[in-house]
């Protein structure tokens, strides 16, 4: 089994890198990529654990990137986290994320959520806060009943818990992943609420900027979505990746490594790029 998109406590996941590796091993995963949002801080720990548990670990990241006033997520696989220009990019991304979190906190406080920043910071155990951390805090404090409701009411554009951020642009994100020796993958293309026309434009640009692959199978993709993503991968000459986007047991609809299979004749990112 293969899972090339997962999160740990270093970003907004709920398992530590070691716990993630242990659960992956229990679930029968052989090839695992840890792809935390805008950070590689979990890779050393995951690497040590992976040797103990017989897993081949692909060092990864999920970079937040700008495309036409929207945010896209670009997964970098098989990156060298020590590459100097890559490290510069990550430090900037971390600063952007930390600054945005202060802004989200302030906006929520203004909307009546007391101690929004402090409570979220405590719950997260990191200052690299994401929207999921704020969402968890809001549910815990009783402002909404579940993730679905909390995102809709608070965490999307136009709502009090949303603040835009100036992420790196998509072309630069792809370049820096390549600079670090990695493969650039468009994460969960079906999850951006883009129309088919806009999604095609995004993929066309992604390919034009040098992007290599796209996730054809994601966490809870259904067969129809997989068919349509396979078609797009073929149309834009992108190889296919598979990743659950696992964050933890509190999103029970996404299981670590439990993924639908790819169509048999599709080019996979691991064969095209010799990932293992
Ligand atoms: P951020 O990168 O901080 O803007 O947050 C994006 C993260 O928020 C994603 O990786 C998910 O973990 C989470 N997320 C976004 N939309 C939803 C949703 N509707 N339900 C649950 N989690 C979501
Ligand atoms: Mn996340
Ligand atoms: Mn994402
Ligand atoms: Mn993700």
mmCIF file of N, CA, C and O in Angstrom, residues 147-238:
data_model
loop_
_atom_site.group_PDB
_atom_site.id
_atom_site.type_symbol
_atom_site.label_atom_id
_atom_site.label_comp_id
_atom_site.label_asym_id
_atom_site.label_seq_id
_atom_site.Cartn_x
_atom_site.Cartn_y
_atom_site.Cartn_z
ATOM 1 N N UNK A 147 -16.758 19.777 12.219
ATOM 2 C CA UNK A 147 -15.864 20.448 11.267
ATOM 3 C C UNK A 147 -16.617 21.068 10.103
ATOM 4 O O UNK A 147 -16.309 22.165 9.654
ATOM 5 N N UNK A 148 -17.600 20.320 9.618
ATOM 6 C CA UNK A 148 -18.327 20.793 8.460
ATOM 7 C C UNK A 148 -18.975 22.149 8.781
ATOM 8 O O UNK A 148 -18.855 23.119 8.021
ATOM 9 N N UNK A 149 -19.641 22.183 9.914
ATOM 10 C CA UNK A 149 -20.330 23.406 10.311
ATOM 11 C C UNK A 149 -19.343 24.533 10.631
ATOM 12 O O UNK A 149 -19.535 25.683 10.234
ATOM 13 N N UNK A 150 -18.271 24.205 11.308
ATOM 14 C CA UNK A 150 -17.334 25.251 11.720
ATOM 15 C C UNK A 150 -16.625 25.869 10.508
ATOM 16 O O UNK A 150 -16.420 27.082 10.443
ATOM 17 N N UNK A 151 -16.296 25.054 9.515
ATOM 18 C CA UNK A 151 -15.656 25.618 8.323
ATOM 19 C C UNK A 151 -16.622 26.540 7.592
ATOM 20 O O UNK A 151 -16.263 27.643 7.199
ATOM 21 N N UNK A 152 -17.836 26.076 7.461
ATOM 22 C CA UNK A 152 -18.835 26.854 6.736
ATOM 23 C C UNK A 152 -19.137 28.188 7.425
ATOM 24 O O UNK A 152 -19.247 29.229 6.786
ATOM 25 N N UNK A 153 -19.229 28.159 8.749
ATOM 26 C CA UNK A 153 -19.618 29.367 9.475
ATOM 27 C C UNK A 153 -18.471 30.312 9.766
ATOM 28 O O UNK A 153 -18.670 31.505 9.937
ATOM 29 N N UNK A 154 -17.252 29.735 9.908
ATOM 30 C CA UNK A 154 -16.141 30.566 10.378
ATOM 31 C C UNK A 154 -14.910 30.618 9.484
ATOM 32 O O UNK A 154 -14.256 31.641 9.418
ATOM 33 N N UNK A 155 -14.559 29.473 8.879
ATOM 34 C CA UNK A 155 -13.192 29.372 8.373
ATOM 35 C C UNK A 155 -13.021 29.562 6.864
ATOM 36 O O UNK A 155 -11.961 29.280 6.336
ATOM 37 N N UNK A 156 -14.071 29.977 6.168
ATOM 38 C CA UNK A 156 -13.916 30.185 4.724
ATOM 39 C C UNK A 156 -14.015 31.676 4.382
ATOM 40 O O UNK A 156 -14.468 32.477 5.199
ATOM 41 N N UNK A 157 -13.577 32.006 3.203
ATOM 42 C CA UNK A 157 -13.537 33.389 2.746
ATOM 43 C C UNK A 157 -14.831 34.146 3.061
ATOM 44 O O UNK A 157 -15.914 33.622 2.818
ATOM 45 N N UNK A 158 -14.695 35.324 3.629
ATOM 46 C CA UNK A 158 -15.862 36.127 3.964
ATOM 47 C C UNK A 158 -16.346 35.905 5.397
ATOM 48 O O UNK A 158 -17.190 36.637 5.888
ATOM 49 N N UNK A 159 -15.814 34.885 6.075
ATOM 50 C CA UNK A 159 -16.224 34.583 7.455
ATOM 51 C C UNK A 159 -15.138 35.062 8.428
ATOM 52 O O UNK A 159 -13.976 35.249 8.034
ATOM 53 N N UNK A 160 -15.510 35.226 9.712
ATOM 54 C CA UNK A 160 -14.573 35.854 10.657
ATOM 55 C C UNK A 160 -13.262 35.099 10.876
ATOM 56 O O UNK A 160 -12.247 35.719 11.194
ATOM 57 N N UNK A 161 -13.255 33.789 10.702
ATOM 58 C CA UNK A 161 -12.023 33.029 10.948
ATOM 59 C C UNK A 161 -11.189 32.826 9.697
ATOM 60 O O UNK A 161 -10.338 31.931 9.647
ATOM 61 N N UNK A 162 -11.436 33.663 8.703
ATOM 62 C CA UNK A 162 -10.643 33.542 7.468
ATOM 63 C C UNK A 162 -9.806 34.794 7.289
ATOM 64 O O UNK A 162 -10.284 35.911 7.477
ATOM 65 N N UNK A 163 -8.557 34.614 6.963
ATOM 66 C CA UNK A 163 -7.726 35.756 6.585
ATOM 67 C C UNK A 163 -6.888 35.306 5.405
ATOM 68 O O UNK A 163 -6.380 34.179 5.397
ATOM 69 N N UNK A 164 -6.791 36.169 4.404
ATOM 70 C CA UNK A 164 -5.985 35.757 3.254
ATOM 71 C C UNK A 164 -4.511 35.935 3.604
ATOM 72 O O UNK A 164 -4.161 36.621 4.540
ATOM 73 N N UNK A 165 -3.667 35.281 2.839
ATOM 74 C CA UNK A 165 -2.229 35.378 3.095
ATOM 75 C C UNK A 165 -1.527 35.414 1.754
ATOM 76 O O UNK A 165 -2.044 34.913 0.766
ATOM 77 N N UNK A 166 -0.364 36.031 1.729
ATOM 78 C CA UNK A 166 0.408 36.084 0.487
ATOM 79 C C UNK A 166 1.363 34.909 0.424
ATOM 80 O O UNK A 166 2.531 35.020 0.783
ATOM 81 N N UNK A 167 0.849 33.781 -0.035
ATOM 82 C CA UNK A 167 1.700 32.611 -0.179
ATOM 83 C C UNK A 167 2.605 32.798 -1.401
ATOM 84 O O UNK A 167 2.335 33.633 -2.275
ATOM 85 N N UNK A 168 3.614 31.996 -1.486
ATOM 86 C CA UNK A 168 4.514 31.969 -2.650
ATOM 87 C C UNK A 168 3.683 31.664 -3.911
ATOM 88 O O UNK A 168 2.681 30.949 -3.839
ATOM 89 N N UNK A 169 4.069 32.206 -5.062
ATOM 90 C CA UNK A 169 3.245 31.863 -6.216
ATOM 91 C C UNK A 169 3.576 30.459 -6.738
ATOM 92 O O UNK A 169 4.633 29.895 -6.447
ATOM 93 N N UNK A 170 2.608 29.918 -7.461
ATOM 94 C CA UNK A 170 2.684 28.504 -7.834
ATOM 95 C C UNK A 170 3.941 28.177 -8.641
ATOM 96 O O UNK A 170 4.596 27.160 -8.410
ATOM 97 N N UNK A 171 4.303 29.063 -9.538
ATOM 98 C CA UNK A 171 5.489 28.801 -10.349
ATOM 99 C C UNK A 171 6.733 28.711 -9.463
ATOM 100 O O UNK A 171 7.565 27.804 -9.612
ATOM 101 N N UNK A 172 6.856 29.651 -8.522
ATOM 102 C CA UNK A 172 8.013 29.649 -7.623
ATOM 103 C C UNK A 172 7.999 28.414 -6.715
ATOM 104 O O UNK A 172 9.055 27.844 -6.408
ATOM 105 N N UNK A 173 6.802 27.992 -6.303
ATOM 106 C CA UNK A 173 6.703 26.801 -5.443
ATOM 107 C C UNK A 173 7.228 25.570 -6.188
ATOM 108 O O UNK A 173 7.989 24.765 -5.640
ATOM 109 N N UNK A 174 6.841 25.448 -7.455
ATOM 110 C CA UNK A 174 7.299 24.305 -8.251
ATOM 111 C C UNK A 174 8.820 24.371 -8.428
ATOM 112 O O UNK A 174 9.529 23.379 -8.265
ATOM 113 N N UNK A 175 9.315 25.567 -8.722
ATOM 114 C CA UNK A 175 10.757 25.742 -8.943
ATOM 115 C C UNK A 175 11.555 25.339 -7.707
ATOM 116 O O UNK A 175 12.583 24.677 -7.807
ATOM 117 N N UNK A 176 11.074 25.768 -6.554
ATOM 118 C CA UNK A 176 11.863 25.493 -5.350
ATOM 119 C C UNK A 176 11.794 24.011 -4.975
ATOM 120 O O UNK A 176 12.777 23.441 -4.471
ATOM 121 N N UNK A 177 10.690 23.354 -5.273
ATOM 122 C CA UNK A 177 10.603 21.895 -5.047
ATOM 123 C C UNK A 177 11.610 21.194 -5.960
ATOM 124 O O UNK A 177 12.342 20.300 -5.541
ATOM 125 N N UNK A 178 11.684 21.639 -7.205
ATOM 126 C CA UNK A 178 12.666 21.061 -8.129
ATOM 127 C C UNK A 178 14.087 21.346 -7.666
ATOM 128 O O UNK A 178 14.961 20.483 -7.732
ATOM 129 N N UNK A 179 14.309 22.573 -7.210
ATOM 130 C CA UNK A 179 15.629 22.963 -6.702
ATOM 131 C C UNK A 179 16.076 22.003 -5.593
ATOM 132 O O UNK A 179 17.249 21.646 -5.496
ATOM 133 N N UNK A 180 15.101 21.575 -4.776
ATOM 134 C CA UNK A 180 15.413 20.649 -3.678
ATOM 135 C C UNK A 180 15.385 19.188 -4.154
ATOM 136 O O UNK A 180 15.368 18.261 -3.340
ATOM 137 N N UNK A 181 15.387 18.990 -5.462
ATOM 138 C CA UNK A 181 15.450 17.635 -6.017
ATOM 139 C C UNK A 181 14.128 16.883 -5.980
ATOM 140 O O UNK A 181 14.085 15.672 -6.191
ATOM 141 N N UNK A 182 13.035 17.594 -5.711
ATOM 142 C CA UNK A 182 11.756 16.919 -5.522
ATOM 143 C C UNK A 182 10.852 16.926 -6.742
ATOM 144 O O UNK A 182 11.181 17.479 -7.797
ATOM 145 N N UNK A 183 9.717 16.293 -6.585
ATOM 146 C CA UNK A 183 8.702 16.167 -7.620
ATOM 147 C C UNK A 183 7.492 16.995 -7.160
ATOM 148 O O UNK A 183 7.062 16.881 -6.014
ATOM 149 N N UNK A 184 6.959 17.830 -8.067
ATOM 150 C CA UNK A 184 5.848 18.719 -7.692
ATOM 151 C C UNK A 184 4.511 18.111 -8.087
ATOM 152 O O UNK A 184 4.269 17.801 -9.255
ATOM 153 N N UNK A 185 3.637 17.962 -7.105
ATOM 154 C CA UNK A 185 2.346 17.298 -7.297
ATOM 155 C C UNK A 185 1.211 18.246 -6.909
ATOM 156 O O UNK A 185 1.198 18.779 -5.798
ATOM 157 N N UNK A 186 0.257 18.427 -7.794
ATOM 158 C CA UNK A 186 -0.933 19.209 -7.443
ATOM 159 C C UNK A 186 -1.764 18.386 -6.454
ATOM 160 O O UNK A 186 -2.230 17.293 -6.791
ATOM 161 N N UNK A 187 -1.934 18.917 -5.250
ATOM 162 C CA UNK A 187 -2.692 18.186 -4.231
ATOM 163 C C UNK A 187 -4.196 18.262 -4.515
ATOM 164 O O UNK A 187 -4.682 19.245 -5.075
ATOM 165 N N UNK A 188 -4.903 17.227 -4.119
ATOM 166 C CA UNK A 188 -6.384 17.140 -4.149
ATOM 167 C C UNK A 188 -7.075 18.115 -5.114
ATOM 168 O O UNK A 188 -7.814 19.009 -4.682
ATOM 169 N N UNK A 189 -6.876 17.939 -6.430
ATOM 170 C CA UNK A 189 -7.429 18.888 -7.406
ATOM 171 C C UNK A 189 -8.956 19.045 -7.334
ATOM 172 O O UNK A 189 -9.476 20.106 -7.690
ATOM 173 N N UNK A 190 -9.633 18.040 -6.860
ATOM 174 C CA UNK A 190 -11.098 18.123 -6.818
ATOM 175 C C UNK A 190 -11.620 18.878 -5.592
ATOM 176 O O UNK A 190 -12.824 19.048 -5.431
ATOM 177 N N UNK A 191 -10.704 19.341 -4.709
ATOM 178 C CA UNK A 191 -11.161 19.955 -3.452
ATOM 179 C C UNK A 191 -11.054 21.481 -3.404
ATOM 180 O O UNK A 191 -11.118 22.070 -2.339
ATOM 181 N N UNK A 192 -10.851 22.122 -4.546
ATOM 182 C CA UNK A 192 -10.676 23.580 -4.507
ATOM 183 C C UNK A 192 -11.952 24.359 -4.812
ATOM 184 O O UNK A 192 -11.902 25.573 -4.930
ATOM 185 N N UNK A 193 -13.056 23.660 -4.961
ATOM 186 C CA UNK A 193 -14.296 24.317 -5.383
ATOM 187 C C UNK A 193 -14.100 25.138 -6.651
ATOM 188 O O UNK A 193 -14.582 26.270 -6.760
ATOM 189 N N UNK A 194 -13.344 24.592 -7.587
ATOM 190 C CA UNK A 194 -13.168 25.252 -8.890
ATOM 191 C C UNK A 194 -14.144 24.608 -9.872
ATOM 192 O O UNK A 194 -14.436 23.412 -9.771
ATOM 193 N N UNK A 195 -14.607 25.405 -10.827
ATOM 194 C CA UNK A 195 -15.411 24.818 -11.898
ATOM 195 C C UNK A 195 -14.472 23.967 -12.758
ATOM 196 O O UNK A 195 -13.252 24.121 -12.683
ATOM 197 N N UNK A 196 -15.016 23.088 -13.574
ATOM 198 C CA UNK A 196 -14.166 22.257 -14.428
ATOM 199 C C UNK A 196 -13.281 23.122 -15.318
ATOM 200 O O UNK A 196 -12.109 22.833 -15.512
ATOM 201 N N UNK A 197 -13.836 24.223 -15.804
ATOM 202 C CA UNK A 197 -13.057 25.126 -16.651
ATOM 203 C C UNK A 197 -11.878 25.745 -15.900
ATOM 204 O O UNK A 197 -10.756 25.798 -16.404
ATOM 205 N N UNK A 198 -12.138 26.198 -14.665
ATOM 206 C CA UNK A 198 -11.066 26.796 -13.865
ATOM 207 C C UNK A 198 -10.018 25.760 -13.464
ATOM 208 O O UNK A 198 -8.820 26.042 -13.456
ATOM 209 N N UNK A 199 -10.505 24.561 -13.145
ATOM 210 C CA UNK A 199 -9.575 23.503 -12.760
ATOM 211 C C UNK A 199 -8.653 23.160 -13.934
ATOM 212 O O UNK A 199 -7.441 22.988 -13.768
ATOM 213 N N UNK A 200 -9.211 23.122 -15.124
ATOM 214 C CA UNK A 200 -8.395 22.866 -16.309
ATOM 215 C C UNK A 200 -7.346 23.962 -16.486
ATOM 216 O O UNK A 200 -6.190 23.684 -16.788
ATOM 217 N N UNK A 201 -7.739 25.204 -16.253
ATOM 218 C CA UNK A 201 -6.780 26.312 -16.352
ATOM 219 C C UNK A 201 -5.671 26.160 -15.318
ATOM 220 O O UNK A 201 -4.489 26.369 -15.608
ATOM 221 N N UNK A 202 -6.073 25.793 -14.110
ATOM 222 C CA UNK A 202 -5.079 25.633 -13.042
ATOM 223 C C UNK A 202 -4.087 24.528 -13.400
ATOM 224 O O UNK A 202 -2.875 24.685 -13.222
ATOM 225 N N UNK A 203 -4.601 23.417 -13.932
ATOM 226 C CA UNK A 203 -3.722 22.300 -14.278
ATOM 227 C C UNK A 203 -2.841 22.634 -15.484
ATOM 228 O O UNK A 203 -1.672 22.261 -15.539
ATOM 229 N N UNK A 204 -3.414 23.377 -16.423
ATOM 230 C CA UNK A 204 -2.639 23.793 -17.592
ATOM 231 C C UNK A 204 -1.476 24.679 -17.145
ATOM 232 O O UNK A 204 -0.325 24.477 -17.544
ATOM 233 N N UNK A 205 -1.749 25.649 -16.276
ATOM 234 C CA UNK A 205 -0.690 26.518 -15.760
ATOM 235 C C UNK A 205 0.329 25.717 -14.954
ATOM 236 O O UNK A 205 1.535 25.907 -15.088
ATOM 237 N N UNK A 206 -0.184 24.831 -14.120
ATOM 238 C CA UNK A 206 0.685 24.001 -13.278
ATOM 239 C C UNK A 206 1.677 23.230 -14.157
ATOM 240 O O UNK A 206 2.881 23.199 -13.886
ATOM 241 N N UNK A 207 1.168 22.640 -15.214
ATOM 242 C CA UNK A 207 2.029 21.899 -16.141
ATOM 243 C C UNK A 207 3.018 22.846 -16.831
ATOM 244 O O UNK A 207 4.210 22.566 -16.939
ATOM 245 N N UNK A 208 2.514 23.983 -17.268
ATOM 246 C CA UNK A 208 3.348 24.969 -17.956
ATOM 247 C C UNK A 208 4.478 25.460 -17.048
ATOM 248 O O UNK A 208 5.604 25.677 -17.487
ATOM 249 N N UNK A 209 4.182 25.609 -15.755
ATOM 250 C CA UNK A 209 5.207 26.039 -14.796
ATOM 251 C C UNK A 209 6.198 24.929 -14.447
ATOM 252 O O UNK A 209 7.117 25.135 -13.669
ATOM 253 N N UNK A 210 5.987 23.737 -14.964
ATOM 254 C CA UNK A 210 6.920 22.641 -14.706
ATOM 255 C C UNK A 210 6.396 21.569 -13.759
ATOM 256 O O UNK A 210 7.140 20.650 -13.404
ATOM 257 N N UNK A 211 5.147 21.673 -13.337
ATOM 258 C CA UNK A 211 4.567 20.676 -12.428
ATOM 259 C C UNK A 211 4.625 19.273 -13.019
ATOM 260 O O UNK A 211 4.567 19.101 -14.242
ATOM 261 N N UNK A 212 4.772 18.270 -12.165
ATOM 262 C CA UNK A 212 5.023 16.909 -12.626
ATOM 263 C C UNK A 212 3.823 15.966 -12.544
ATOM 264 O O UNK A 212 3.671 15.080 -13.377
ATOM 265 N N UNK A 213 3.025 16.123 -11.496
ATOM 266 C CA UNK A 213 2.010 15.106 -11.221
ATOM 267 C C UNK A 213 0.794 15.728 -10.552
ATOM 268 O O UNK A 213 0.836 16.894 -10.141
ATOM 269 N N UNK A 214 -0.264 14.961 -10.452
ATOM 270 C CA UNK A 214 -1.436 15.403 -9.680
ATOM 271 C C UNK A 214 -2.013 14.217 -8.921
ATOM 272 O O UNK A 214 -1.853 13.061 -9.336
ATOM 273 N N UNK A 215 -2.664 14.508 -7.813
ATOM 274 C CA UNK A 215 -3.307 13.442 -7.062
ATOM 275 C C UNK A 215 -4.577 13.033 -7.790
ATOM 276 O O UNK A 215 -5.511 13.823 -7.917
ATOM 277 N N UNK A 216 -4.591 11.803 -8.240
ATOM 278 C CA UNK A 216 -5.767 11.276 -8.932
ATOM 279 C C UNK A 216 -6.683 10.608 -7.913
ATOM 280 O O UNK A 216 -7.904 10.658 -8.028
ATOM 281 N N UNK A 217 -6.068 10.020 -6.897
ATOM 282 C CA UNK A 217 -6.853 9.427 -5.816
ATOM 283 C C UNK A 217 -6.531 10.173 -4.526
ATOM 284 O O UNK A 217 -5.365 10.317 -4.153
ATOM 285 N N UNK A 218 -7.571 10.664 -3.866
ATOM 286 C CA UNK A 218 -7.397 11.388 -2.611
ATOM 287 C C UNK A 218 -8.241 10.710 -1.530
ATOM 288 O O UNK A 218 -8.917 9.720 -1.796
ATOM 289 N N UNK A 219 -8.201 11.266 -0.319
ATOM 290 C CA UNK A 219 -8.854 10.671 0.853
ATOM 291 C C UNK A 219 -10.171 9.975 0.632
ATOM 292 O O UNK A 219 -10.268 8.770 0.797
ATOM 293 N N UNK A 220 -11.209 10.730 0.288
ATOM 294 C CA UNK A 220 -12.487 10.032 0.101
ATOM 295 C C UNK A 220 -13.008 10.184 -1.325
ATOM 296 O O UNK A 220 -14.191 10.416 -1.539
ATOM 297 N N UNK A 221 -12.101 10.049 -2.292
ATOM 298 C CA UNK A 221 -12.543 10.136 -3.693
ATOM 299 C C UNK A 221 -13.484 8.982 -4.011
ATOM 300 O O UNK A 221 -13.280 7.866 -3.576
ATOM 301 N N UNK A 222 -14.483 9.289 -4.810
ATOM 302 C CA UNK A 222 -15.385 8.249 -5.280
ATOM 303 C C UNK A 222 -15.028 7.913 -6.725
ATOM 304 O O UNK A 222 -14.327 8.684 -7.391
ATOM 305 N N UNK A 223 -15.466 6.760 -7.219
ATOM 306 C CA UNK A 223 -15.051 6.275 -8.533
ATOM 307 C C UNK A 223 -15.222 7.284 -9.665
ATOM 308 O O UNK A 223 -14.355 7.411 -10.543
ATOM 309 N N UNK A 224 -16.302 8.036 -9.631
ATOM 310 C CA UNK A 224 -16.547 9.000 -10.702
ATOM 311 C C UNK A 224 -15.485 10.104 -10.705
ATOM 312 O O UNK A 224 -15.019 10.541 -11.753
ATOM 313 N N UNK A 225 -15.131 10.539 -9.488
ATOM 314 C CA UNK A 225 -14.104 11.576 -9.369
ATOM 315 C C UNK A 225 -12.748 11.036 -9.855
ATOM 316 O O UNK A 225 -12.008 11.731 -10.555
ATOM 317 N N UNK A 226 -12.442 9.795 -9.525
ATOM 318 C CA UNK A 226 -11.173 9.199 -9.954
ATOM 319 C C UNK A 226 -11.125 9.126 -11.475
ATOM 320 O O UNK A 226 -10.108 9.445 -12.096
ATOM 321 N N UNK A 227 -12.251 8.769 -12.079
ATOM 322 C CA UNK A 227 -12.302 8.696 -13.538
ATOM 323 C C UNK A 227 -12.046 10.078 -14.133
ATOM 324 O O UNK A 227 -11.267 10.228 -15.086
ATOM 325 N N UNK A 228 -12.659 11.106 -13.541
ATOM 326 C CA UNK A 228 -12.495 12.426 -14.136
ATOM 327 C C UNK A 228 -11.085 12.981 -13.876
ATOM 328 O O UNK A 228 -10.486 13.632 -14.741
ATOM 329 N N UNK A 229 -10.486 12.676 -12.706
ATOM 330 C CA UNK A 229 -9.108 13.112 -12.430
ATOM 331 C C UNK A 229 -8.095 12.373 -13.327
ATOM 332 O O UNK A 229 -7.106 12.955 -13.769
ATOM 333 N N UNK A 230 -8.367 11.093 -13.617
ATOM 334 C CA UNK A 230 -7.469 10.334 -14.507
ATOM 335 C C UNK A 230 -7.456 10.959 -15.893
ATOM 336 O O UNK A 230 -6.404 11.091 -16.533
ATOM 337 N N UNK A 231 -8.624 11.351 -16.332
ATOM 338 C CA UNK A 231 -8.773 11.993 -17.623
ATOM 339 C C UNK A 231 -7.953 13.286 -17.673
ATOM 340 O O UNK A 231 -7.228 13.556 -18.631
ATOM 341 N N UNK A 232 -8.044 14.084 -16.601
ATOM 342 C CA UNK A 232 -7.301 15.340 -16.542
ATOM 343 C C UNK A 232 -5.789 15.086 -16.509
ATOM 344 O O UNK A 232 -5.019 15.793 -17.167
ATOM 345 N N UNK A 233 -5.380 14.080 -15.754
ATOM 346 C CA UNK A 233 -3.949 13.755 -15.684
ATOM 347 C C UNK A 233 -3.440 13.427 -17.081
ATOM 348 O O UNK A 233 -2.360 13.871 -17.501
ATOM 349 N N UNK A 234 -4.251 12.678 -17.806
ATOM 350 C CA UNK A 234 -3.889 12.309 -19.156
ATOM 351 C C UNK A 234 -3.856 13.546 -20.069
ATOM 352 O O UNK A 234 -2.895 13.784 -20.798
ATOM 353 N N UNK A 235 -4.883 14.366 -19.987
ATOM 354 C CA UNK A 235 -4.968 15.561 -20.833
ATOM 355 C C UNK A 235 -3.792 16.516 -20.622
ATOM 356 O O UNK A 235 -3.348 17.174 -21.553
ATOM 357 N N UNK A 236 -3.317 16.649 -19.393
ATOM 358 C CA UNK A 236 -2.235 17.602 -19.117
ATOM 359 C C UNK A 236 -0.884 16.935 -18.925
ATOM 360 O O UNK A 236 0.061 17.564 -18.438
ATOM 361 N N UNK A 237 -0.778 15.663 -19.316
ATOM 362 C CA UNK A 237 0.469 14.911 -19.186
ATOM 363 C C UNK A 237 1.086 15.029 -17.799
ATOM 364 O O UNK A 237 2.266 15.350 -17.654
ATOM 365 N N UNK A 238 0.258 14.799 -16.802
ATOM 366 C CA UNK A 238 0.753 14.774 -15.428
ATOM 367 C C UNK A 238 0.679 13.325 -14.950
ATOM 368 O O UNK A 238 -0.298 12.636 -15.250
#
